[in-house]
Coordinates of N, CA and C in Angstrom, one line a residue:
Chain A
K1 N -28.2 -5.3 -1.2 CA -27.8 -6.4 -0.6 C -26.4 -6.3 -0.3
N2 N -25.6 -6.6 0.9 CA -24.5 -6.3 1.1 C -23.7 -7.7 0.8
E3 N -22.4 -7.5 0.3 CA -21.9 -8.8 0.0 C -20.9 -9.5 1.2
V4 N -20.9 -8.7 2.1 CA -20.6 -9.1 3.5 C -21.4 -9.0 4.4
E5 N -21.8 -10.1 5.2 CA -23.0 -9.7 6.3 C -22.4 -10.2 7.6
Q6 N -22.5 -9.4 8.5 CA -22.1 -10.1 10.1 C -23.2 -10.1 11.1
S7 N -23.0 -11.0 11.7 CA -24.0 -11.0 13.1 C -23.3 -11.5 14.1
P8 N -23.8 -11.1 15.3 CA -24.9 -10.2 15.4 C -24.3 -8.6 15.3
Q9 N -25.1 -7.9 15.1 CA -24.6 -6.6 14.9 C -24.2 -5.8 16.5
N10 N -24.6 -6.3 17.3 CA -24.2 -5.8 18.7 C -24.3 -6.8 19.5
L11 N -23.4 -7.0 20.8 CA -23.3 -8.3 21.5 C -22.7 -7.4 22.9
T12 N -23.4 -8.2 24.0 CA -23.0 -7.8 25.2 C -22.8 -9.2 26.0
A13 N -21.7 -9.1 26.7 CA -21.2 -10.4 27.4 C -20.8 -10.1 28.8
Q14 N -20.9 -10.9 29.6 CA -20.0 -11.0 30.7 C -18.5 -11.4 30.5
E15 N -17.9 -10.9 31.4 CA -16.4 -11.2 31.3 C -16.2 -13.0 31.7
G16 N -15.6 -13.4 31.0 CA -15.2 -14.8 31.0 C -15.9 -15.7 30.0
E17 N -17.0 -14.9 29.5 CA -18.0 -15.7 28.5 C -17.2 -15.9 27.2
F18 N -17.5 -17.1 26.5 CA -17.1 -17.5 25.2 C -18.0 -16.7 24.0
I19 N -17.1 -16.2 23.3 CA -18.0 -15.1 22.1 C -17.7 -15.7 20.7
T20 N -18.8 -15.6 20.1 CA -18.7 -15.9 18.5 C -19.3 -14.9 17.8
I21 N -18.5 -14.4 16.8 CA -19.2 -13.4 15.7 C -19.0 -14.0 14.7
N22 N -20.2 -14.1 13.7 CA -20.2 -14.6 12.3 C -20.1 -13.9 11.1
C23 N -19.7 -14.1 10.2 CA -19.3 -13.7 8.9 C -19.9 -14.4 7.7
S24 N -20.7 -14.0 7.1 CA -20.9 -14.7 5.6 C -20.9 -13.8 4.5
Y25 N -20.5 -14.4 3.6 CA -20.1 -13.6 2.3 C -20.3 -14.1 1.0
S26 N -20.8 -13.6 0.1 CA -21.5 -13.8 -0.9 C -20.6 -13.7 -2.4
V27 N -19.7 -13.3 -2.3 CA -18.8 -13.0 -3.4 C -17.5 -14.0 -3.3
G28 N -17.0 -14.0 -4.5 CA -15.5 -14.7 -4.4 C -14.5 -14.0 -3.8
I29 N -13.7 -14.5 -3.0 CA -12.7 -13.6 -2.1 C -11.2 -14.4 -2.2
S30 N -10.4 -13.9 -2.2 CA -8.8 -14.8 -2.1 C -8.6 -14.6 -0.5
A31 N -8.8 -13.8 0.2 CA -8.6 -13.8 1.7 C -9.6 -13.3 2.7
L32 N -9.8 -13.5 3.7 CA -10.8 -12.9 4.3 C -10.0 -12.3 5.7
H33 N -10.3 -11.2 6.1 CA -9.9 -10.4 7.2 C -10.7 -10.3 8.2
W34 N -10.2 -10.4 9.5 CA -10.9 -9.6 10.8 C -9.9 -8.7 11.3
L35 N -10.8 -7.6 11.4 CA -10.3 -6.4 12.0 C -10.9 -5.9 13.4
Q36 N -10.0 -5.1 14.3 CA -10.6 -5.0 15.3 C -10.5 -3.2 15.4
Q37 N -11.5 -2.6 15.8 CA -11.5 -1.1 15.7 C -12.1 -1.0 17.5
H38 N -10.8 -0.2 18.3 CA -11.4 0.0 19.6 C -11.8 1.3 19.6
P39 N -12.5 1.8 20.8 CA -13.2 3.1 21.0 C -12.5 4.2 20.4
G40 N -11.0 4.2 20.6 CA -10.5 5.2 20.3 C -10.3 5.5 18.6
G41 N -10.8 4.5 17.8 CA -11.0 4.7 16.6 C -9.9 3.8 15.7
G42 N -8.7 3.6 16.4 CA -7.7 2.8 15.5 C -7.9 1.5 15.3
I43 N -7.5 1.1 14.1 CA -8.0 -0.3 13.7 C -6.6 -1.1 13.4
V44 N -7.0 -2.3 14.2 CA -5.9 -3.4 13.9 C -6.4 -4.5 13.4
S45 N -5.6 -5.1 12.4 CA -5.6 -6.4 11.6 C -5.4 -7.5 12.5
L46 N -6.6 -8.4 13.0 CA -6.3 -9.3 13.6 C -6.0 -10.8 13.1
F47 N -6.6 -10.9 12.0 CA -6.4 -12.2 11.0 C -6.7 -12.1 9.8
M48 N -5.9 -12.7 8.9 CA -6.0 -13.1 7.5 C -5.8 -14.3 7.2
L49 N -6.9 -14.8 6.6 CA -7.0 -16.2 6.5 C -7.7 -16.8 5.3
S50 N -7.1 -17.8 4.4 CA -7.8 -18.0 3.2 C -8.2 -19.8 3.4
S51 N -8.2 -20.2 4.4 CA -8.5 -21.6 4.8 C -8.4 -22.1 6.2
G52 N -9.0 -22.8 6.7 CA -8.8 -23.6 7.9 C -9.0 -22.6 9.1
K53 N -8.0 -22.6 9.8 CA -8.3 -21.7 11.4 C -6.7 -21.2 11.8
K54 N -7.1 -19.9 12.3 CA -5.7 -19.6 12.9 C -6.1 -19.0 14.2
K55 N -5.2 -19.1 15.0 CA -5.4 -18.8 16.7 C -4.4 -17.8 17.1
H56 N -4.5 -16.8 17.9 CA -3.8 -15.7 18.3 C -4.3 -15.4 19.7
G57 N -3.5 -16.2 20.9 CA -4.1 -15.9 22.0 C -5.3 -16.4 22.5
R58 N -6.2 -15.6 22.8 CA -7.6 -16.2 23.1 C -8.5 -15.7 22.0
L59 N -7.8 -15.5 20.6 CA -8.8 -15.5 19.5 C -8.5 -16.5 18.6
I60 N -9.6 -16.9 18.1 CA -9.7 -18.1 17.1 C -10.4 -17.6 15.9
A61 N -9.9 -17.8 14.6 CA -11.0 -17.5 13.4 C -10.6 -18.7 12.8
T62 N -11.9 -18.6 12.1 CA -12.2 -20.0 11.2 C -12.7 -19.8 10.0
I63 N -12.6 -20.6 8.8 CA -13.2 -20.0 7.6 C -13.7 -21.4 7.0
N64 N -15.1 -21.5 6.5 CA -15.5 -22.5 5.5 C -15.5 -22.0 4.0
I65 N -14.6 -22.4 3.4 CA -14.8 -21.6 1.9 C -16.0 -22.4 1.1
Q66 N -16.4 -23.6 1.3 CA -17.5 -23.9 0.7 C -18.8 -23.3 1.1
E67 N -19.0 -22.8 2.3 CA -20.3 -22.6 3.0 C -19.8 -20.9 2.9
K68 N -18.8 -20.1 2.6 CA -18.5 -18.8 2.4 C -18.8 -18.3 3.8
H69 N -18.4 -18.7 4.8 CA -18.7 -18.4 6.2 C -17.4 -18.3 6.9
S70 N -17.2 -17.6 8.0 CA -16.3 -17.2 8.8 C -16.8 -17.0 10.0
S71 N -16.2 -17.2 11.3 CA -16.3 -17.1 12.6 C -15.0 -16.8 13.6
L72 N -15.4 -15.6 14.0 CA -14.2 -15.0 15.1 C -14.7 -15.4 16.6
H73 N -13.8 -16.4 17.2 CA -14.0 -16.9 18.7 C -13.2 -16.0 19.5
I74 N -13.8 -15.4 20.6 CA -13.2 -15.2 21.9 C -13.2 -15.9 23.0
T75 N -12.1 -16.4 23.5 CA -12.5 -17.3 24.9 C -11.9 -16.5 25.9
A76 N -12.5 -16.7 27.0 CA -12.6 -16.2 28.2 C -12.2 -14.7 28.2
S77 N -13.6 -14.0 27.5 CA -13.6 -12.8 27.1 C -13.6 -11.8 28.4
H78 N -12.8 -10.7 28.0 CA -12.1 -9.4 29.0 C -12.8 -8.2 28.6
P79 N -12.9 -7.4 29.7 CA -13.6 -6.0 29.2 C -12.6 -5.6 27.9
R80 N -11.4 -5.6 27.9 CA -10.6 -5.1 27.0 C -10.8 -5.5 25.8
D81 N -11.5 -6.5 25.5 CA -11.9 -7.0 24.3 C -13.1 -6.3 23.5
S82 N -13.7 -5.2 24.2 CA -14.8 -4.7 24.0 C -14.3 -3.4 22.5
A83 N -15.0 -3.7 21.6 CA -14.5 -3.2 20.3 C -15.4 -3.5 19.4
V84 N -15.3 -2.6 18.1 CA -16.2 -3.2 16.9 C -15.2 -4.2 16.3
Y85 N -15.7 -5.5 15.6 CA -15.1 -6.3 15.2 C -15.5 -6.3 13.5
I86 N -14.7 -6.0 12.6 CA -15.1 -5.8 11.2 C -14.5 -7.1 10.4
C87 N -15.3 -7.6 9.6 CA -15.1 -8.8 8.7 C -15.0 -8.4 7.2
G88 N -14.0 -8.5 6.6 CA -13.8 -8.0 5.3 C -13.2 -9.2 4.3
G89 N -13.5 -9.2 3.1 CA -13.1 -9.9 2.2 C -12.2 -9.3 0.9
T90 N -11.3 -10.1 0.6 CA -10.3 -9.3 -0.3 C -10.2 -10.0 -1.6
G91 N -9.7 -9.5 -2.6 CA -9.6 -10.3 -3.9 C -9.4 -9.4 -5.1
N92 N -10.2 -9.6 -6.0 CA -10.3 -8.5 -7.0 C -11.0 -7.1 -6.6
Q93 N -11.9 -7.5 -5.7 CA -12.4 -6.1 -5.1 C -12.5 -6.4 -3.6
F94 N -12.7 -5.3 -2.9 CA -12.6 -5.3 -1.3 C -13.9 -4.9 -0.8
Y95 N -14.6 -5.8 0.1 CA -15.6 -5.6 1.0 C -15.5 -6.1 2.2
F96 N -16.5 -5.0 2.9 CA -16.3 -4.8 4.5 C -17.8 -5.3 5.0
G97 N -18.0 -5.8 6.1 CA -19.3 -5.8 7.0 C -19.4 -4.7 7.6
T98 N -20.5 -4.4 8.3 CA -20.8 -3.2 9.0 C -20.1 -3.2 10.3
G99 N -19.7 -4.4 10.7 CA -18.9 -4.5 12.1 C -19.9 -5.1 13.2
T100 N -19.4 -5.7 14.1 CA -20.3 -6.4 15.4 C -19.7 -5.5 16.6
S101 N -20.3 -4.8 17.3 CA -19.9 -3.9 18.5 C -20.3 -4.9 19.6
L102 N -19.0 -5.4 20.3 CA -19.0 -6.0 21.4 C -18.5 -5.2 22.6
T103 N -19.3 -5.6 23.9 CA -19.2 -4.9 25.2 C -19.0 -6.1 26.1
V104 N -17.9 -6.1 26.7 CA -17.7 -7.2 27.7 C -18.0 -6.5 29.2
I105 N -18.9 -7.0 29.9 CA -19.0 -6.3 31.1 C -18.3 -7.2 32.2
P106 N -17.8 -6.3 33.1 CA -16.8 -6.8 34.4 C -17.8 -7.6 35.3
Chain B
D1 N 9.8 -0.4 14.0 CA 9.0 0.4 12.8 C 8.1 1.2 13.4
A2 N 7.9 2.3 13.0 CA 6.8 3.3 13.3 C 5.3 3.0 12.8
G3 N 5.2 2.2 12.2 CA 4.0 1.8 11.6 C 3.6 2.7 10.6
V4 N 2.3 2.6 10.1 CA 1.9 3.7 8.9 C 1.5 4.8 9.7
I5 N 1.9 5.7 8.9 CA 1.9 7.3 9.8 C 1.0 8.1 8.7
Q6 N -0.1 8.8 9.5 CA -0.8 9.6 8.8 C -1.0 11.0 9.5
S7 N -1.2 11.9 8.6 CA -1.2 13.5 9.1 C -2.3 14.1 8.3
P8 N -3.0 15.1 8.8 CA -2.8 15.2 10.2 C -4.0 14.2 10.9
R9 N -4.1 14.4 12.1 CA -4.9 13.5 12.7 C -6.3 14.1 12.7
H10 N -6.4 15.2 12.8 CA -7.8 16.0 12.7 C -7.6 17.0 11.8
E11 N -8.8 17.1 11.3 CA -8.9 18.5 10.2 C -10.0 18.9 10.1
V12 N -10.3 20.1 10.3 CA -11.6 20.8 10.3 C -11.4 21.8 9.4
T13 N -12.4 22.0 8.2 CA -12.2 22.8 7.1 C -14.0 23.4 6.8
E14 N -13.7 24.2 5.9 CA -15.0 25.0 5.4 C -15.2 24.4 3.9
M15 N -16.4 24.2 3.9 CA -17.0 23.9 2.5 C -16.2 24.6 1.4
G16 N -15.9 23.7 0.4 CA -15.2 24.5 -0.8 C -13.8 24.5 -0.7
Q17 N -13.0 24.2 0.6 CA -11.7 24.3 0.8 C -10.9 22.9 0.2
E18 N -9.6 23.1 -0.2 CA -8.9 21.7 -0.4 C -8.6 21.0 0.6
V19 N -8.4 19.9 0.7 CA -8.0 19.3 1.9 C -7.1 18.3 1.4
T20 N -5.8 18.0 2.0 CA -4.9 16.9 1.6 C -4.5 16.0 2.8
L21 N -4.7 15.2 2.5 CA -4.3 13.9 3.6 C -3.3 13.2 3.3
R22 N -2.2 12.9 4.2 CA -0.8 12.4 3.8 C -0.9 11.0 4.8
C23 N 0.1 10.4 4.0 CA 0.2 9.1 4.4 C 1.7 8.5 4.0
K24 N 2.4 7.8 5.2 CA 3.7 7.1 4.8 C 3.5 5.7 5.4
P25 N 3.6 4.8 4.4 CA 3.5 3.5 4.7 C 4.6 2.9 5.3
I26 N 4.5 1.8 5.9 CA 5.5 0.8 6.4 C 6.7 0.7 5.1
S27 N 7.9 0.9 5.5 CA 9.1 0.7 4.7 C 8.9 -0.7 4.3
G28 N 9.2 -0.9 2.8 CA 9.0 -2.3 2.4 C 7.8 -2.8 1.9
H29 N 6.7 -2.0 2.3 CA 5.6 -2.7 2.1 C 4.9 -2.1 0.5
N30 N 4.8 -3.0 -0.3 CA 4.4 -2.8 -1.6 C 2.9 -2.2 -2.1
S31 N 2.0 -2.5 -1.1 CA 0.7 -2.1 -1.3 C 0.2 -0.8 -0.5
L32 N -0.5 0.0 -0.9 CA -1.1 1.0 0.1 C -2.6 1.3 -0.2
F33 N -3.3 1.5 1.0 CA -4.7 1.7 0.5 C -5.4 2.8 1.4
W34 N -6.2 3.4 0.6 CA -6.9 4.5 1.3 C -8.3 4.2 1.3
Y35 N -8.9 4.0 2.6 CA -10.2 3.8 3.1 C -10.8 5.0 3.5
R36 N -12.1 5.1 3.4 CA -12.9 6.1 4.4 C -14.0 5.3 5.6
Q37 N -14.3 5.8 6.3 CA -14.8 4.9 7.5 C -16.3 6.1 7.8
T38 N -17.5 5.7 7.5 CA -18.4 6.6 8.0 C -19.5 5.8 8.8
M39 N -20.4 6.3 9.8 CA -21.2 5.5 10.6 C -22.5 4.7 9.4
M40 N -22.7 5.5 8.5 CA -23.5 5.0 7.4 C -23.2 4.0 6.5
R41 N -22.0 3.9 6.1 CA -21.4 3.1 5.2 C -20.6 2.3 5.6
G42 N -19.8 2.4 7.0 CA -18.8 1.5 7.3 C -17.5 2.0 6.6
L43 N -16.6 0.8 6.5 CA -15.5 1.3 5.6 C -15.4 0.6 4.3
E44 N -15.0 1.5 3.5 CA -15.2 1.5 2.0 C -13.8 2.0 1.5
L45 N -13.3 1.0 0.5 CA -12.1 1.3 0.2 C -12.3 2.3 -1.1
L46 N -11.2 3.4 -1.0 CA -11.3 4.3 -2.3 C -10.2 4.2 -3.1
I47 N -9.1 3.7 -2.9 CA -8.1 3.5 -4.0 C -7.1 2.7 -3.3
Y48 N -6.5 1.9 -4.2 CA -5.4 1.1 -3.8 C -4.1 1.1 -4.7
F49 N -3.0 1.4 -4.3 CA -1.7 1.3 -5.0 C -0.7 0.1 -4.8
N50 N -0.3 -0.4 -6.2 CA 0.8 -1.4 -5.8 C 2.1 -0.8 -6.3
N51 N 3.0 -0.8 -5.7 CA 4.5 -0.4 -6.3 C 4.3 0.9 -6.9
N52 N 3.7 1.8 -6.1 CA 3.4 3.3 -6.4 C 2.3 3.4 -7.7
V53 N 1.7 2.3 -8.4 CA 0.8 2.5 -9.5 C -0.7 2.3 -8.9
P54 N -1.7 3.2 -9.2 CA -3.1 3.0 -8.9 C -3.6 1.7 -9.4
I55 N -4.2 0.8 -8.8 CA -4.7 -0.5 -9.3 C -6.1 -0.5 -9.2
D56 N -6.7 0.0 -8.7 CA -8.4 0.2 -8.2 C -8.6 1.4 -7.7
D57 N -9.2 2.1 -8.5 CA -9.6 3.4 -7.9 C -11.4 3.6 -8.2
S58 N -12.0 2.4 -7.9 CA -13.3 2.4 -8.5 C -14.1 2.9 -7.3
G59 N -13.6 2.8 -6.1 CA -14.1 3.6 -4.8 C -14.0 4.9 -4.8
M60 N -13.2 5.7 -5.7 CA -12.8 7.2 -5.5 C -14.3 7.6 -5.7
P61 N -15.1 8.7 -5.0 CA -16.5 8.9 -5.0 C -16.6 9.7 -6.1
E62 N -16.0 10.7 -6.6 CA -16.2 11.4 -7.8 C -14.8 12.2 -8.0
D63 N -14.9 13.3 -8.9 CA -13.8 13.8 -9.6 C -13.3 14.7 -8.5
R64 N -13.9 15.0 -7.4 CA -13.2 15.9 -6.5 C -12.1 15.1 -5.6
F65 N -12.2 13.7 -5.7 CA -11.0 12.9 -4.9 C -9.9 12.7 -5.8
S66 N -8.7 12.7 -5.5 CA -7.6 12.4 -6.3 C -6.8 11.8 -5.2
A67 N -5.8 10.9 -5.6 CA -5.0 10.2 -4.7 C -3.5 10.1 -5.7
K68 N -2.4 10.3 -4.9 CA -1.2 10.2 -5.6 C 0.0 9.4 -4.9
M69 N 0.6 8.8 -5.4 CA 2.0 8.1 -4.5 C 3.0 8.2 -5.4
P70 N 3.6 9.4 -5.3 CA 5.0 9.8 -5.9 C 6.2 8.8 -5.6
N71 N 6.0 8.2 -4.6 CA 7.3 7.4 -4.5 C 6.7 6.2 -3.3
A72 N 7.7 5.4 -3.1 CA 7.3 4.2 -2.1 C 6.8 4.8 -0.5
S73 N 7.3 5.7 -0.3 CA 7.3 5.8 0.9 C 6.2 7.2 1.4
F74 N 5.4 7.6 0.2 CA 4.5 8.9 0.6 C 3.4 8.7 -0.3
S75 N 2.2 8.9 0.1 CA 1.0 8.9 -0.5 C 0.1 10.1 0.0
T76 N -0.7 10.8 -1.2 CA -1.6 12.0 -0.3 C -3.3 11.5 -1.1
L77 N -3.9 11.9 -0.4 CA -5.4 11.8 -0.9 C -6.0 13.3 -0.7
K78 N -6.4 13.7 -1.9 CA -6.9 15.3 -2.0 C -8.3 15.3 -2.2
I79 N -8.9 16.3 -1.7 CA -10.2 16.7 -1.9 C -10.5 18.0 -2.4
Q80 N -10.6 18.3 -3.3 CA -11.4 19.4 -4.1 C -12.3 19.8 -4.9
P81 N -13.5 20.9 -4.7 CA -13.5 21.3 -3.1 C -14.4 20.1 -2.3
S82 N -13.8 20.3 -1.0 CA -14.4 19.6 -0.1 C -16.1 19.9 0.2
E83 N -16.7 19.3 0.6 CA -18.2 19.1 0.7 C -18.5 18.5 2.4
P84 N -19.7 19.0 2.9 CA -19.8 18.3 4.2 C -20.0 16.9 4.3
R85 N -20.4 16.4 3.2 CA -20.6 15.0 3.1 C -19.4 14.4 3.0
D86 N -18.1 15.1 3.0 CA -16.9 14.1 2.7 C -16.7 13.8 4.5
S87 N -17.4 14.7 5.3 CA -16.8 14.3 6.5 C -16.8 13.0 7.1
A88 N -15.8 12.4 7.3 CA -15.4 10.9 7.8 C -14.1 10.7 8.4
V89 N -13.9 9.7 8.7 CA -12.5 9.1 9.1 C -11.7 8.5 8.0
Y90 N -10.6 8.9 7.4 CA -9.9 8.2 6.5 C -8.6 7.7 7.0
F91 N -8.6 6.4 6.6 CA -7.5 5.4 7.1 C -6.5 5.1 5.7
C92 N -5.5 5.1 6.1 CA -4.5 4.7 4.9 C -4.0 3.3 5.9
A93 N -3.6 2.4 4.9 CA -3.2 1.1 5.2 C -2.0 0.6 4.4
S94 N -1.2 -0.3 4.8 CA -0.2 -0.7 3.8 C -0.1 -2.2 4.0
S95 N 0.4 -3.0 3.2 CA 0.7 -4.5 3.1 C 1.8 -4.9 2.5
P96 N 2.5 -5.9 2.7 CA 3.7 -6.1 2.3 C 3.7 -7.0 0.8
G97 N 2.5 -7.3 0.6 CA 2.5 -8.1 -0.9 C 1.7 -7.4 -2.0
Q98 N 1.2 -7.9 -3.0 CA 0.2 -7.5 -3.8 C -0.9 -7.2 -3.2
G99 N -2.0 -6.5 -3.1 CA -3.3 -6.6 -2.7 C -3.2 -6.5 -1.2
A100 N -4.3 -7.2 -0.5 CA -4.3 -7.2 1.1 C -4.3 -8.6 1.6
N101 N -3.9 -9.5 0.4 CA -3.5 -11.1 0.8 C -2.4 -11.5 1.7
Y102 N -1.7 -10.5 2.1 CA -0.8 -10.7 3.3 C -1.1 -9.9 4.2
G103 N -2.3 -9.3 4.7 CA -2.5 -8.6 5.7 C -2.3 -7.3 5.5
Y104 N -2.8 -6.4 6.6 CA -2.8 -4.9 6.4 C -2.1 -4.6 7.8
T105 N -1.7 -3.3 7.7 CA -1.1 -2.5 8.9 C -2.0 -1.2 8.6
F106 N -2.6 -0.6 9.8 CA -3.6 0.7 9.2 C -2.9 1.5 10.1
G107 N -2.9 2.8 9.4 CA -2.8 4.2 10.4 C -3.7 4.7 11.5
S108 N -3.4 5.6 12.0 CA -4.1 5.9 13.2 C -5.5 6.6 12.2
G109 N -5.5 7.1 11.3 CA -6.6 7.8 10.8 C -6.5 9.4 10.9
T110 N -7.3 9.9 9.7 CA -7.6 11.3 9.8 C -9.0 11.6 9.9
R111 N -9.4 12.2 11.2 CA -10.7 12.6 11.0 C -11.0 13.8 10.6
L112 N -12.0 13.8 9.4 CA -12.1 15.0 8.8 C -13.4 15.6 8.9
T113 N -13.5 16.7 9.3 CA -14.7 17.3 9.4 C -15.1 18.7 8.5
V114 N -16.0 18.7 7.4 CA -16.3 19.7 6.6 C -17.3 20.7 7.0
V115 N -17.3 21.6 7.5 CA -18.4 22.6 7.9 C -18.9 23.4 6.7

């Protein structure tokens, strides 16, 4: 059983669509991270949150601590958003989901 | 700021050889992390340091792996002897606080191929 589960594993969307990626975790964490990995392989930290909601440009991340669930939303999706999005929890230990591969088609 | 700097970017080595990966964290960051990424297992934490001291090395696969952080600006991850199953992308990341609860900055990674 994975401590962090992401859904969907793969997602294809048309440019302009609203996208949601979900992350559920089963362990206690201090913070939840959303990472973005582009086809070139580099990893960028998008968000780190422990409660509520954060917004950066067209990206919004939310977390519900009681339900142990987080979502990453992308508004007005664009082909450059195509990447693998990885959810992870940190605290006493570190756990990562296997990623959601997003492809946005023009 | 140049970000987290890793070297080499790519490494191809023969089974049994020693491999050393290098990382320079962002100046002022207190925590440094070594991660390994494979298709099968995704992103896994190998070890993390806080103020140059190893805090959690439970992810280090076996005695063939060792990591050091002799000072605040440099860390190495060594594999000796290397095996084909060690082939992966190894990322170094740093964080301004203790642990990762202040966000990460990742290096570009080292793609290791052991043949």
